Amino acid sequence: MRLKITGLLVLCWAAALAASPTSPPASQVPLTAAAIAPPSDIKAADTPNDAGHAITVSWQASPDEVSKMVEGYEVLRSETPEGGFIKVGYVPYGFTSYDDQDVPDNGKDYFYQIKAVGRESQALSLVSASARSAEQWFNTMRINALVSCILFTIIVIIFISRAKSGQSLFIRRIAGLAAVEEAVGRATEMGRPILYVPGLSSISDVATIAALNILGQVAKKTAEYDTPLLVPNRDPVVFTVAQEIVKEAYNEIGRPDAYNHDSVFYLTDSQMGFASGVDGIMAREKPATNFFLGMFWAESLILAETGAETGAIQIAGTDAVHQLPFFITACDYTLIGEELYAASAYLSREPMLLGTLKGQDWSKAVIVMLLIVGLAVSLINPGIRNIILQMLRVG
């Protein structure tokens, strides 16, 4: 009897479960995610004007991008069209191309698929045709740079030829360099040495090279007037080069006997230690003229102020924009920027240097003229602006 009652209860419980609702109400049924259309017209081709290992993939955007259903596109790559695709990139919606810069092998076929990624669904495109990456020997986007180099070379050659033929080439007067002879003469009359600091940078700095070129011309003047010359150095390589330049200058003037091997010396590679050492030289030796030419940093005002206190004529020059105000304030003459580079040609009047300097000036004039013409034409016809910008674009 007890078993019958228990069986009856089990049957009632099972019937109750069967009668209870198993599915949520219609208002709670999740809506099926709307499928998005895949991108189409997948094209893959070698990226032009590069060193290889790059393929550019482009496609037509999914039509559902307009309705904001697409968040972006995944770029998939495979070595076979049948499968094995791996994700190599992702771009947000609005972009329809991608440069795959990590192609493993040049000259090998690769296939691409684009997956449109939506908030709730994804759609995979068809497989592209095969594409191979290859390296190019010449970047056609840099033809304008090639034309500019050829034009610049022709202008320089023309002016060098004119300088060698004896024609007079006008160079604007640079006050600081015009005062070199006066400064050397003053030191000779006072019986005091000349201090020449070729900056604190290494030989790889173009300002240091310009300073060493000027040192050669100054050394010729000191050799001619038999004036003591002091050249402290911070860099060992610059020290060696400066020593040879001064020695060669004395030989060219015909005064190798007047050359003092100890006049060009290495001080220290410590920035502030070097500044302190030069300050000590100025305090003890009382040079009549100080040259600060080359690359300088925070020590520029320390050197220039100490030199001004000793009463020396000071000629400074650097392309360090942040140090120029200190030199202009504390020195008698300052070579600003490119004047430092032009100094060698200005002092030596060497035809090769003069022709190069004039060629650079005329090349700058041509560039300025082209900019003015381009600006005027683009203002008259805005459509030409893009053509001009494309011509000026490099790379």
mmCIF file of N, CA and C in Angstrom, residues 25 30 52 56 74 92 103 132 138 144 160 200 226 240 273 276 286 289-290 294 350 386 393:
data_model
loop_
_atom_site.group_PDB
_atom_site.id
_atom_site.type_symbol
_atom_site.label_atom_id
_atom_site.label_comp_id
_atom_site.label_asym_id
_atom_site.label_seq_id
_atom_site.Cartn_x
_atom_site.Cartn_y
_atom_site.Cartn_z
ATOM 1 N N PRO A 25 8.925 33.705 -21.180
ATOM 2 C CA PRO A 25 7.885 34.432 -21.903
ATOM 3 C C PRO A 25 8.428 35.077 -23.161
ATOM 4 N N PRO A 30 15.637 36.114 -26.416
ATOM 5 C CA PRO A 30 16.651 36.963 -27.064
ATOM 6 C C PRO A 30 16.460 37.007 -28.573
ATOM 7 N N GLY A 52 60.719 44.991 -49.826
ATOM 8 C CA GLY A 52 60.153 43.649 -49.812
ATOM 9 C C GLY A 52 59.488 43.315 -48.490
ATOM 10 N N THR A 56 50.164 44.729 -49.892
ATOM 11 C CA THR A 56 49.045 45.621 -49.615
ATOM 12 C C THR A 56 47.739 44.921 -49.991
ATOM 13 N N GLU A 74 39.255 42.322 -39.716
ATOM 14 C CA GLU A 74 40.457 41.539 -39.446
ATOM 15 C C GLU A 74 41.049 41.072 -40.768
ATOM 16 N N PRO A 92 40.000 49.567 -38.107
ATOM 17 C CA PRO A 92 38.613 49.926 -37.755
ATOM 18 C C PRO A 92 37.798 50.216 -39.009
ATOM 19 N N VAL A 103 55.431 39.990 -44.053
ATOM 20 C CA VAL A 103 55.364 38.818 -44.942
ATOM 21 C C VAL A 103 56.658 38.020 -44.780
ATOM 22 N N ARG A 132 52.582 38.084 -54.191
ATOM 23 C CA ARG A 132 53.965 37.881 -53.748
ATOM 24 C C ARG A 132 54.593 39.226 -53.399
ATOM 25 N N PHE A 138 64.578 50.768 -56.871
ATOM 26 C CA PHE A 138 64.497 52.243 -56.830
ATOM 27 C C PHE A 138 63.101 52.651 -56.372
ATOM 28 N N ASN A 144 61.663 63.088 -57.301
ATOM 29 C CA ASN A 144 61.830 64.527 -57.078
ATOM 30 C C ASN A 144 63.127 64.821 -56.321
ATOM 31 N N ILE A 160 81.722 76.544 -59.066
ATOM 32 C CA ILE A 160 83.121 76.151 -58.845
ATOM 33 C C ILE A 160 83.949 76.472 -60.087
ATOM 34 N N LEU A 200 82.674 71.423 -27.654
ATOM 35 C CA LEU A 200 82.815 70.281 -26.739
ATOM 36 C C LEU A 200 82.273 68.989 -27.340
ATOM 37 N N ASP A 226 103.372 85.249 -35.532
ATOM 38 C CA ASP A 226 104.131 84.633 -34.434
ATOM 39 C C ASP A 226 103.447 84.878 -33.091
ATOM 40 N N THR A 240 93.380 65.200 -31.648
ATOM 41 C CA THR A 240 94.366 64.718 -32.621
ATOM 42 C C THR A 240 94.236 65.464 -33.951
ATOM 43 N N GLY A 273 84.174 69.986 -15.925
ATOM 44 C CA GLY A 273 85.604 69.992 -15.677
ATOM 45 C C GLY A 273 86.343 70.739 -16.776
ATOM 46 N N SER A 276 85.732 74.457 -16.341
ATOM 47 C CA SER A 276 86.562 74.985 -15.263
ATOM 48 C C SER A 276 88.013 75.133 -15.704
ATOM 49 N N LYS A 286 95.443 85.133 -19.462
ATOM 50 C CA LYS A 286 94.878 86.402 -19.945
ATOM 51 C C LYS A 286 94.978 86.529 -21.474
ATOM 52 N N THR A 289 92.446 87.346 -27.184
ATOM 53 C CA THR A 289 91.299 86.998 -28.034
ATOM 54 C C THR A 289 90.834 85.588 -27.705
ATOM 55 N N ASN A 290 89.541 85.436 -27.561
ATOM 56 C CA ASN A 290 88.953 84.110 -27.316
ATOM 57 C C ASN A 290 88.047 83.732 -28.486
ATOM 58 N N GLY A 294 81.910 76.140 -32.495
ATOM 59 C CA GLY A 294 81.560 74.723 -32.508
ATOM 60 C C GLY A 294 80.289 74.486 -31.742
ATOM 61 N N GLU A 350 89.088 79.906 -51.021
ATOM 62 C CA GLU A 350 89.421 78.761 -51.859
ATOM 63 C C GLU A 350 88.327 78.573 -52.912
ATOM 64 N N ASN A 386 47.275 69.862 -54.596
ATOM 65 C CA ASN A 386 47.595 68.461 -54.338
ATOM 66 C C ASN A 386 48.712 67.958 -55.247
ATOM 67 N N ARG A 393 56.470 65.622 -51.943
ATOM 68 C CA ARG A 393 56.489 64.491 -51.018
ATOM 69 C C ARG A 393 57.665 63.576 -51.313
#
